[in-house]
Amino acid sequence: MFQIIFSLMGAVVWGALMFGLLYLRQTPRSQVRRRILAMVERAESERARALRARQAAVPSISTNEQQQNLPVRRSFFVRIIKPIIFRMEHFLHSLTPTAIIGLLEMYIFRAGKQGSWALQRAAAMWAISVVLGVAIAFLVLQYRTFLLPQKFLILIVGGLIGAIVPFFILRAKIRNRQKEIKRTLPEFLDLLCVSVQAGLSFDGAVAKITARMKGSLSDEFKHMLDDVKFGMTKQYALNQVAKRCDLEEIYLFTTSVIQAEKLGTSMAQTLQLQADNIRDRHRQHVKTEAMKAPVKMIFPMVLFIFPAMFVVLLMPSIITLLKTMGSQ
């Protein structure tokens, strides 16, 4: 019992030291960034409050007079649970190191979820994952006896696993998204090339295609069109698409489109060359994956197929041999 208490106290002290070191490494720039984010959140809440007040002023005077005497009914979740969750997220976000916040922001950006996934919530989930990793490691220590260095090592490994798991999940999300983009890119470029050759502009062709296609690539180009509508230059919007996708094919495509617009060359010819190039690259990728299939099939065959075949083929011979030896 004394060793468990001592190991727990040591883990708490180690965690406090690590937290202190990470907190001291936070630069004033991160503090200014947090203040800016707080100001932006405050401005957004004030804007939403003003919008709700403007919408509430639309009904007639009699309706407003009738509603003034009625109490505002809000659910228990909105009144109690939601503020507690928001405060916990803000507290855990303040404890998360700046380097981890930067990595989470980059991963969310590449996953294409910067508009739907809040950075503060992602940082809070990372902190909760670290705490869960340490808690699971502490539970492991309760079932077996370990030496004191081993206990420290297990607690450290549990915290590291809890810190790495969210990034593995985000990386898996990014890889699946990149595979989907690679799969739909040749078809998208063929349709874009045909539409531009038919007389549409580049933006008009992209708008027509994205209105009829679904998927991550279509969402990215919809985002690009929205950025251009809001005043962003087309060159910067295309560069942002390439950064979010983080694929060599997208980098080549956006660079060729930007150069064609700068130099004034034929957009239809440029898109035709890019469509042919991407189609060839996709064909080579499919051939490479097909050549890897026999190597990947070796382990399932050795583990599952070959034993069953040996049982079916050799078992009758073994039974006959045993009967013959028994009769002798």
mmCIF file of C-alpha atoms in Angstrom:
data_model
loop_
_atom_site.group_PDB
_atom_site.id
_atom_site.type_symbol
_atom_site.label_atom_id
_atom_site.label_comp_id
_atom_site.label_asym_id
_atom_site.label_seq_id
_atom_site.Cartn_x
_atom_site.Cartn_y
_atom_site.Cartn_z
ATOM 1 C CA MET A 1 0.000 0.000 0.000
ATOM 2 C CA PHE A 2 2.853 2.353 0.844
ATOM 3 C CA GLN A 3 4.469 1.698 -2.552
ATOM 4 C CA ILE A 4 1.220 2.496 -4.378
ATOM 5 C CA ILE A 5 0.810 5.786 -2.513
ATOM 6 C CA PHE A 6 4.455 6.656 -3.089
ATOM 7 C CA SER A 7 4.250 5.877 -6.823
ATOM 8 C CA LEU A 8 1.084 7.941 -7.118
ATOM 9 C CA MET A 9 2.732 10.884 -5.388
ATOM 10 C CA GLY A 10 5.756 10.524 -7.630
ATOM 11 C CA ALA A 11 3.560 10.487 -10.741
ATOM 12 C CA VAL A 12 1.762 13.632 -9.557
ATOM 13 C CA VAL A 13 5.083 15.385 -8.902
ATOM 14 C CA TRP A 14 6.427 14.330 -12.305
ATOM 15 C CA GLY A 15 3.276 15.549 -14.020
ATOM 16 C CA ALA A 16 3.478 18.863 -12.180
ATOM 17 C CA LEU A 17 7.119 19.319 -13.208
ATOM 18 C CA MET A 18 6.365 18.525 -16.843
ATOM 19 C CA PHE A 19 3.402 20.866 -16.815
ATOM 20 C CA GLY A 20 5.523 23.618 -15.281
ATOM 21 C CA LEU A 21 8.214 23.210 -17.924
ATOM 22 C CA LEU A 22 5.677 23.239 -20.755
ATOM 23 C CA TYR A 23 3.898 26.231 -19.256
ATOM 24 C CA LEU A 24 7.132 28.212 -18.895
ATOM 25 C CA ARG A 25 7.948 27.549 -22.524
ATOM 26 C CA GLN A 26 4.772 29.266 -23.638
ATOM 27 C CA THR A 27 5.695 32.500 -25.370
ATOM 28 C CA PRO A 28 3.968 35.862 -25.050
ATOM 29 C CA ARG A 29 2.803 35.345 -28.613
ATOM 30 C CA SER A 30 0.621 32.445 -27.446
ATOM 31 C CA GLN A 31 -0.869 34.641 -24.723
ATOM 32 C CA VAL A 32 -1.641 37.355 -27.283
ATOM 33 C CA ARG A 33 -3.194 34.706 -29.516
ATOM 34 C CA ARG A 34 -5.418 33.499 -26.699
ATOM 35 C CA ARG A 35 -6.515 37.046 -26.027
ATOM 36 C CA ILE A 36 -7.329 37.522 -29.702
ATOM 37 C CA LEU A 37 -9.307 34.262 -29.729
ATOM 38 C CA ALA A 38 -11.184 35.378 -26.619
ATOM 39 C CA MET A 39 -11.960 38.721 -28.259
ATOM 40 C CA VAL A 40 -13.169 36.958 -31.401
ATOM 41 C CA GLU A 41 -15.407 34.643 -29.377
ATOM 42 C CA ARG A 42 -16.772 37.625 -27.450
ATOM 43 C CA ALA A 43 -17.457 39.496 -30.693
ATOM 44 C CA GLU A 44 -19.164 36.450 -32.201
ATOM 45 C CA SER A 45 -21.367 36.038 -29.122
ATOM 46 C CA GLU A 46 -22.288 39.728 -29.195
ATOM 47 C CA ARG A 47 -23.096 39.487 -32.903
ATOM 48 C CA ALA A 48 -25.268 36.423 -32.298
ATOM 49 C CA ARG A 49 -27.010 38.179 -29.417
ATOM 50 C CA ALA A 50 -27.702 41.220 -31.590
ATOM 51 C CA LEU A 51 -29.039 38.970 -34.350
ATOM 52 C CA ARG A 52 -31.386 37.224 -31.929
ATOM 53 C CA ALA A 53 -32.573 40.587 -30.620
ATOM 54 C CA ARG A 54 -33.190 41.780 -34.186
ATOM 55 C CA GLN A 55 -35.137 38.631 -34.992
ATOM 56 C CA ALA A 56 -37.158 38.961 -31.797
ATOM 57 C CA ALA A 57 -38.144 42.507 -32.793
ATOM 58 C CA VAL A 58 -39.742 41.338 -36.047
ATOM 59 C CA PRO A 59 -43.141 40.132 -34.623
ATOM 60 C CA SER A 60 -45.993 42.596 -34.065
ATOM 61 C CA ILE A 61 -46.433 44.773 -30.966
ATOM 62 C CA SER A 62 -49.313 42.709 -29.607
ATOM 63 C CA THR A 63 -47.254 39.545 -29.889
ATOM 64 C CA ASN A 64 -44.352 41.173 -28.081
ATOM 65 C CA GLU A 65 -46.683 42.443 -25.339
ATOM 66 C CA GLN A 66 -48.058 38.939 -24.874
ATOM 67 C CA GLN A 67 -44.577 37.428 -24.769
ATOM 68 C CA GLN A 68 -43.266 39.927 -22.217
ATOM 69 C CA ASN A 69 -45.330 38.285 -19.467
ATOM 70 C CA LEU A 70 -44.187 34.770 -20.377
ATOM 71 C CA PRO A 71 -41.016 33.452 -18.730
ATOM 72 C CA VAL A 72 -38.152 32.360 -20.983
ATOM 73 C CA ARG A 73 -37.959 28.570 -20.920
ATOM 74 C CA ARG A 74 -34.590 26.989 -21.473
ATOM 75 C CA SER A 75 -33.675 23.368 -21.079
ATOM 76 C CA PHE A 76 -31.546 22.007 -18.247
ATOM 77 C CA PHE A 77 -28.726 21.262 -20.698
ATOM 78 C CA VAL A 78 -28.596 24.876 -21.916
ATOM 79 C CA ARG A 79 -28.812 26.364 -18.419
ATOM 80 C CA ILE A 80 -26.483 24.057 -16.464
ATOM 81 C CA ILE A 81 -24.622 21.462 -18.507
ATOM 82 C CA LYS A 82 -23.534 23.590 -21.464
ATOM 83 C CA PRO A 83 -21.862 26.370 -19.390
ATOM 84 C CA ILE A 84 -20.017 23.737 -17.331
ATOM 85 C CA ILE A 85 -18.765 22.023 -20.499
ATOM 86 C CA PHE A 86 -17.652 25.353 -21.963
ATOM 87 C CA ARG A 87 -15.728 26.278 -18.796
ATOM 88 C CA MET A 88 -14.051 22.879 -18.669
ATOM 89 C CA GLU A 89 -13.052 23.164 -22.327
ATOM 90 C CA HIS A 90 -11.620 26.635 -21.711
ATOM 91 C CA PHE A 91 -9.695 25.410 -18.631
ATOM 92 C CA LEU A 92 -8.263 22.351 -20.421
ATOM 93 C CA HIS A 93 -7.399 24.496 -23.445
ATOM 94 C CA SER A 94 -5.425 26.836 -21.176
ATOM 95 C CA LEU A 95 -3.480 23.845 -19.795
ATOM 96 C CA THR A 96 -2.608 22.459 -23.241
ATOM 97 C CA PRO A 97 0.908 23.407 -24.448
ATOM 98 C CA THR A 98 1.207 25.794 -27.370
ATOM 99 C CA ALA A 99 3.077 23.253 -29.504
ATOM 100 C CA ILE A 100 0.243 20.733 -29.115
ATOM 101 C CA ILE A 101 -2.334 23.398 -30.016
ATOM 102 C CA GLY A 102 -0.354 24.229 -33.153
ATOM 103 C CA LEU A 103 -0.191 20.562 -34.163
ATOM 104 C CA LEU A 104 -3.915 20.101 -33.557
ATOM 105 C CA GLU A 105 -4.667 23.187 -35.631
ATOM 106 C CA MET A 106 -2.521 21.877 -38.500
ATOM 107 C CA TYR A 107 -4.145 18.426 -38.383
ATOM 108 C CA ILE A 108 -7.657 19.903 -38.263
ATOM 109 C CA PHE A 109 -6.735 22.162 -41.203
ATOM 110 C CA ARG A 110 -5.497 19.217 -43.280
ATOM 111 C CA ALA A 111 -8.545 17.167 -42.321
ATOM 112 C CA GLY A 112 -10.759 19.919 -43.808
ATOM 113 C CA LYS A 113 -12.661 20.376 -40.530
ATOM 114 C CA GLN A 114 -11.518 23.879 -39.595
ATOM 115 C CA GLY A 115 -15.074 25.152 -39.934
ATOM 116 C CA SER A 116 -16.794 22.384 -37.974
ATOM 117 C CA TRP A 117 -14.219 21.267 -35.365
ATOM 118 C CA ALA A 118 -13.413 23.835 -32.681
ATOM 119 C CA LEU A 119 -9.742 24.079 -31.738
ATOM 120 C CA GLN A 120 -10.595 24.650 -28.087
ATOM 121 C CA ARG A 121 -12.646 21.445 -27.948
ATOM 122 C CA ALA A 122 -9.929 19.465 -29.727
ATOM 123 C CA ALA A 123 -7.339 20.688 -27.202
ATOM 124 C CA ALA A 124 -9.668 19.735 -24.349
ATOM 125 C CA MET A 125 -10.136 16.255 -25.798
ATOM 126 C CA TRP A 126 -6.345 15.862 -26.064
ATOM 127 C CA ALA A 127 -5.938 16.778 -22.381
ATOM 128 C CA ILE A 128 -8.696 14.326 -21.419
ATOM 129 C CA SER A 129 -6.960 11.600 -23.458
ATOM 130 C CA VAL A 130 -3.702 12.197 -21.563
ATOM 131 C CA VAL A 131 -5.521 11.976 -18.218
ATOM 132 C CA LEU A 132 -7.249 8.755 -19.296
ATOM 133 C CA GLY A 133 -3.933 7.244 -20.370
ATOM 134 C CA VAL A 134 -2.400 7.974 -16.962
ATOM 135 C CA ALA A 135 -5.538 6.639 -15.198
ATOM 136 C CA ILE A 136 -5.433 3.373 -17.166
ATOM 137 C CA ALA A 137 -1.734 2.989 -16.364
ATOM 138 C CA PHE A 138 -2.518 3.516 -12.675
ATOM 139 C CA LEU A 139 -5.206 0.817 -12.844
ATOM 140 C CA VAL A 140 -2.677 -1.552 -14.391
ATOM 141 C CA LEU A 141 -0.408 -0.957 -11.389
ATOM 142 C CA GLN A 142 -3.159 -2.128 -9.041
ATOM 143 C CA TYR A 143 -3.284 -5.658 -10.452
ATOM 144 C CA ARG A 144 0.408 -6.517 -10.331
ATOM 145 C CA THR A 145 3.393 -5.642 -8.186
ATOM 146 C CA PHE A 146 6.130 -3.639 -9.887
ATOM 147 C CA LEU A 147 9.308 -2.003 -8.781
ATOM 148 C CA LEU A 148 9.314 1.752 -8.268
ATOM 149 C CA PRO A 149 11.178 2.590 -11.536
ATOM 150 C CA GLN A 150 8.814 0.300 -13.411
ATOM 151 C CA LYS A 151 5.819 2.129 -11.928
ATOM 152 C CA PHE A 152 7.195 5.477 -13.045
ATOM 153 C CA LEU A 153 7.887 4.068 -16.502
ATOM 154 C CA ILE A 154 4.366 2.614 -16.825
ATOM 155 C CA LEU A 155 2.779 5.924 -15.815
ATOM 156 C CA ILE A 156 4.940 7.834 -18.295
ATOM 157 C CA VAL A 157 4.127 5.358 -21.084
ATOM 158 C CA GLY A 158 0.411 5.626 -20.286
ATOM 159 C CA GLY A 159 0.552 9.426 -20.523
ATOM 160 C CA LEU A 160 2.486 9.273 -23.810
ATOM 161 C CA ILE A 161 0.017 6.806 -25.316
ATOM 162 C CA GLY A 162 -2.868 9.034 -24.251
ATOM 163 C CA ALA A 163 -1.124 12.004 -25.888
ATOM 164 C CA ILE A 164 -0.424 10.157 -29.149
ATOM 165 C CA VAL A 165 -3.807 8.471 -29.682
ATOM 166 C CA PRO A 166 -5.691 11.670 -30.764
ATOM 167 C CA PHE A 167 -3.028 12.397 -33.377
ATOM 168 C CA PHE A 168 -3.290 8.839 -34.713
ATOM 169 C CA ILE A 169 -7.044 9.305 -35.072
ATOM 170 C CA LEU A 170 -6.546 12.592 -36.916
ATOM 171 C CA ARG A 171 -3.890 11.052 -39.154
ATOM 172 C CA ALA A 172 -6.245 8.208 -40.049
ATOM 173 C CA LYS A 173 -8.932 10.768 -40.893
ATOM 174 C CA ILE A 174 -6.472 12.698 -43.081
ATOM 175 C CA ARG A 175 -5.288 9.539 -44.885
ATOM 176 C CA ASN A 176 -8.847 8.422 -45.657
ATOM 177 C CA ARG A 177 -9.655 11.892 -46.953
ATOM 178 C CA GLN A 178 -6.546 11.952 -49.145
ATOM 179 C CA LYS A 179 -7.418 8.536 -50.583
ATOM 180 C CA GLU A 180 -10.900 9.776 -51.447
ATOM 181 C CA ILE A 181 -9.477 12.894 -53.091
ATOM 182 C CA LYS A 182 -6.996 10.824 -55.128
ATOM 183 C CA ARG A 183 -9.789 8.527 -56.270
ATOM 184 C CA THR A 184 -12.126 11.326 -57.426
ATOM 185 C CA LEU A 185 -9.493 13.724 -58.829
ATOM 186 C CA PRO A 186 -9.204 12.183 -62.369
ATOM 187 C CA GLU A 187 -12.963 12.261 -62.895
ATOM 188 C CA PHE A 188 -13.151 15.821 -61.555
ATOM 189 C CA LEU A 189 -10.411 17.013 -63.926
ATOM 190 C CA ASP A 190 -12.004 15.281 -66.931
ATOM 191 C CA LEU A 191 -15.325 17.008 -66.243
ATOM 192 C CA LEU A 192 -13.547 20.317 -65.659
ATOM 193 C CA CYS A 193 -11.625 20.016 -68.929
ATOM 194 C CA VAL A 194 -14.780 19.197 -70.910
ATOM 195 C CA SER A 195 -16.693 22.065 -69.313
ATOM 196 C CA VAL A 196 -13.952 24.626 -70.074
ATOM 197 C CA GLN A 197 -13.637 23.355 -73.646
ATOM 198 C CA ALA A 198 -17.416 23.792 -73.981
ATOM 199 C CA GLY A 199 -17.060 27.529 -73.279
ATOM 200 C CA LEU A 200 -17.400 27.939 -69.520
ATOM 201 C CA SER A 201 -14.901 29.874 -67.442
ATOM 202 C CA PHE A 202 -12.810 28.108 -64.829
ATOM 203 C CA ASP A 203 -14.926 29.381 -61.931
ATOM 204 C CA GLY A 204 -18.164 28.611 -63.761
ATOM 205 C CA ALA A 205 -17.030 25.081 -64.583
ATOM 206 C CA VAL A 206 -15.968 24.462 -60.983
ATOM 207 C CA ALA A 207 -19.335 25.764 -59.747
ATOM 208 C CA LYS A 208 -21.247 23.481 -62.141
ATOM 209 C CA ILE A 209 -19.234 20.403 -61.198
ATOM 210 C CA THR A 210 -19.313 20.985 -57.435
ATOM 211 C CA ALA A 211 -23.099 21.457 -57.595
ATOM 212 C CA ARG A 212 -23.459 17.910 -58.947
ATOM 213 C CA MET A 213 -20.594 16.058 -57.253
ATOM 214 C CA LYS A 214 -20.230 15.094 -53.604
ATOM 215 C CA GLY A 215 -17.149 14.318 -51.597
ATOM 216 C CA SER A 216 -14.103 15.907 -50.024
ATOM 217 C CA LEU A 217 -12.697 17.245 -53.308
ATOM 218 C CA SER A 218 -15.992 18.895 -54.206
ATOM 219 C CA ASP A 219 -16.175 20.428 -50.724
ATOM 220 C CA GLU A 220 -12.660 21.827 -51.100
ATOM 221 C CA PHE A 221 -13.465 23.568 -54.384
ATOM 222 C CA LYS A 222 -16.738 24.863 -52.941
ATOM 223 C CA HIS A 223 -14.660 26.337 -50.144
ATOM 224 C CA MET A 224 -12.370 27.852 -52.785
ATOM 225 C CA LEU A 225 -15.303 29.502 -54.569
ATOM 226 C CA ASP A 226 -16.610 30.884 -51.269
ATOM 227 C CA ASP A 227 -13.175 32.327 -50.486
ATOM 228 C CA VAL A 228 -13.075 34.052 -53.883
ATOM 229 C CA LYS A 229 -16.578 35.469 -53.331
ATOM 230 C CA PHE A 230 -15.497 36.905 -49.973
ATOM 231 C CA GLY A 231 -12.644 38.842 -51.590
ATOM 232 C CA MET A 232 -9.738 36.400 -51.536
ATOM 233 C CA THR A 233 -7.604 36.210 -54.660
ATOM 234 C CA LYS A 234 -7.928 33.102 -56.759
ATOM 235 C CA GLN A 235 -4.214 32.368 -56.456
ATOM 236 C CA TYR A 236 -4.342 32.409 -52.651
ATOM 237 C CA ALA A 237 -7.556 30.366 -52.597
ATOM 238 C CA LEU A 238 -6.018 27.678 -54.835
ATOM 239 C CA ASN A 239 -2.888 27.608 -52.664
ATOM 240 C CA GLN A 240 -5.085 27.076 -49.611
ATOM 241 C CA VAL A 241 -6.821 24.165 -51.357
ATOM 242 C CA ALA A 242 -3.425 22.567 -52.024
ATOM 243 C CA LYS A 243 -2.345 23.059 -48.398
ATOM 244 C CA ARG A 244 -5.557 21.552 -47.037
ATOM 245 C CA CYS A 245 -5.352 18.514 -49.318
ATOM 246 C CA ASP A 246 -1.559 18.120 -48.928
ATOM 247 C CA LEU A 247 -1.252 15.981 -52.073
ATOM 248 C CA GLU A 248 1.318 16.217 -54.837
ATOM 249 C CA GLU A 249 -1.360 15.935 -57.526
ATOM 250 C CA ILE A 250 -3.305 18.882 -56.111
ATOM 251 C CA TYR A 251 -0.109 20.955 -55.840
ATOM 252 C CA LEU A 252 0.677 20.269 -59.504
ATOM 253 C CA PHE A 253 -2.874 21.096 -60.597
ATOM 254 C CA THR A 254 -3.153 24.371 -58.661
ATOM 255 C CA THR A 255 0.332 25.489 -59.751
ATOM 256 C CA SER A 256 -0.473 24.872 -63.426
ATOM 257 C CA VAL A 257 -3.796 26.751 -63.170
ATOM 258 C CA ILE A 258 -2.116 29.729 -61.457
ATOM 259 C CA GLN A 259 0.654 29.843 -64.085
ATOM 260 C CA ALA A 260 -1.881 29.593 -66.925
ATOM 261 C CA GLU A 261 -3.801 32.587 -65.542
ATOM 262 C CA LYS A 262 -0.613 34.597 -64.997
ATOM 263 C CA LEU A 263 0.876 33.879 -68.424
ATOM 264 C CA GLY A 264 -2.428 34.061 -70.291
ATOM 265 C CA THR A 265 -2.132 30.626 -71.886
ATOM 266 C CA SER A 266 -5.084 28.505 -72.918
ATOM 267 C CA MET A 267 -6.896 27.209 -69.830
ATOM 268 C CA ALA A 268 -8.510 24.371 -71.821
ATOM 269 C CA GLN A 269 -5.133 23.121 -73.054
ATOM 270 C CA THR A 270 -3.651 23.380 -69.560
ATOM 271 C CA LEU A 271 -6.521 21.423 -68.053
ATOM 272 C CA GLN A 272 -6.264 18.801 -70.796
ATOM 273 C CA LEU A 273 -2.575 18.265 -70.038
ATOM 274 C CA GLN A 274 -3.259 18.081 -66.316
ATOM 275 C CA ALA A 275 -6.143 15.641 -66.797
ATOM 276 C CA ASP A 276 -3.950 13.343 -68.897
ATOM 277 C CA ASN A 277 -1.106 13.609 -66.389
ATOM 278 C CA ILE A 278 -3.330 12.857 -63.389
ATOM 279 C CA ARG A 279 -4.974 9.962 -65.236
ATOM 280 C CA ASP A 280 -1.548 8.447 -65.989
ATOM 281 C CA ARG A 281 -0.436 8.902 -62.376
ATOM 282 C CA HIS A 282 -3.643 7.260 -61.166
ATOM 283 C CA ARG A 283 -3.128 4.342 -63.538
ATOM 284 C CA GLN A 284 0.440 3.869 -62.309
ATOM 285 C CA HIS A 285 -0.738 4.017 -58.697
ATOM 286 C CA VAL A 286 -3.341 1.325 -59.375
ATOM 287 C CA LYS A 287 -0.707 -0.886 -61.039
ATOM 288 C CA THR A 288 1.619 -0.419 -58.063
ATOM 289 C CA GLU A 289 -1.102 -1.395 -55.613
ATOM 290 C CA ALA A 290 -1.964 -4.426 -57.750
ATOM 291 C CA MET A 291 1.679 -5.543 -57.688
ATOM 292 C CA LYS A 292 1.677 -5.283 -53.882
ATOM 293 C CA ALA A 293 -1.368 -7.542 -53.578
ATOM 294 C CA PRO A 294 0.521 -10.900 -53.776
ATOM 295 C CA VAL A 295 2.917 -9.811 -51.030
ATOM 296 C CA LYS A 296 0.047 -8.707 -48.802
ATOM 297 C CA MET A 297 -1.764 -12.008 -49.362
ATOM 298 C CA ILE A 298 1.131 -14.118 -48.043
ATOM 299 C CA PHE A 299 0.397 -13.588 -44.346
ATOM 300 C CA PRO A 300 -3.366 -14.355 -44.549
ATOM 301 C CA MET A 301 -2.613 -17.443 -46.628
ATOM 302 C CA VAL A 302 0.025 -18.715 -44.176
ATOM 303 C CA LEU A 303 -2.136 -18.039 -41.125
ATOM 304 C CA PHE A 304 -5.588 -19.092 -42.342
ATOM 305 C CA ILE A 305 -5.639 -20.812 -45.744
ATOM 306 C CA PHE A 306 -2.610 -23.132 -45.602
ATOM 307 C CA PRO A 307 -3.543 -24.770 -42.236
ATOM 308 C CA ALA A 308 -7.040 -25.537 -43.522
ATOM 309 C CA MET A 309 -5.597 -26.997 -46.734
ATOM 310 C CA PHE A 310 -3.144 -29.137 -44.770
ATOM 311 C CA VAL A 311 -5.949 -30.443 -42.582
ATOM 312 C CA VAL A 312 -8.123 -31.322 -45.587
ATOM 313 C CA LEU A 313 -5.306 -32.935 -47.596
ATOM 314 C CA LEU A 314 -3.191 -34.625 -44.932
ATOM 315 C CA MET A 315 -5.779 -35.665 -42.336
ATOM 316 C CA PRO A 316 -7.079 -38.718 -44.303
ATOM 317 C CA SER A 317 -3.509 -39.907 -44.884
ATOM 318 C CA ILE A 318 -2.638 -39.418 -41.204
ATOM 319 C CA ILE A 319 -5.752 -41.330 -40.067
ATOM 320 C CA THR A 320 -4.963 -44.207 -42.464
ATOM 321 C CA LEU A 321 -1.339 -44.273 -41.288
ATOM 322 C CA LEU A 322 -2.404 -44.397 -37.631
ATOM 323 C CA LYS A 323 -4.866 -47.219 -38.299
ATOM 324 C CA THR A 324 -2.176 -49.217 -40.138
ATOM 325 C CA MET A 325 0.337 -48.721 -37.350
ATOM 326 C CA GLY A 326 -2.295 -49.670 -34.740
ATOM 327 C CA SER A 327 -3.213 -52.866 -36.515
ATOM 328 C CA GLN A 328 0.420 -53.927 -36.684
#
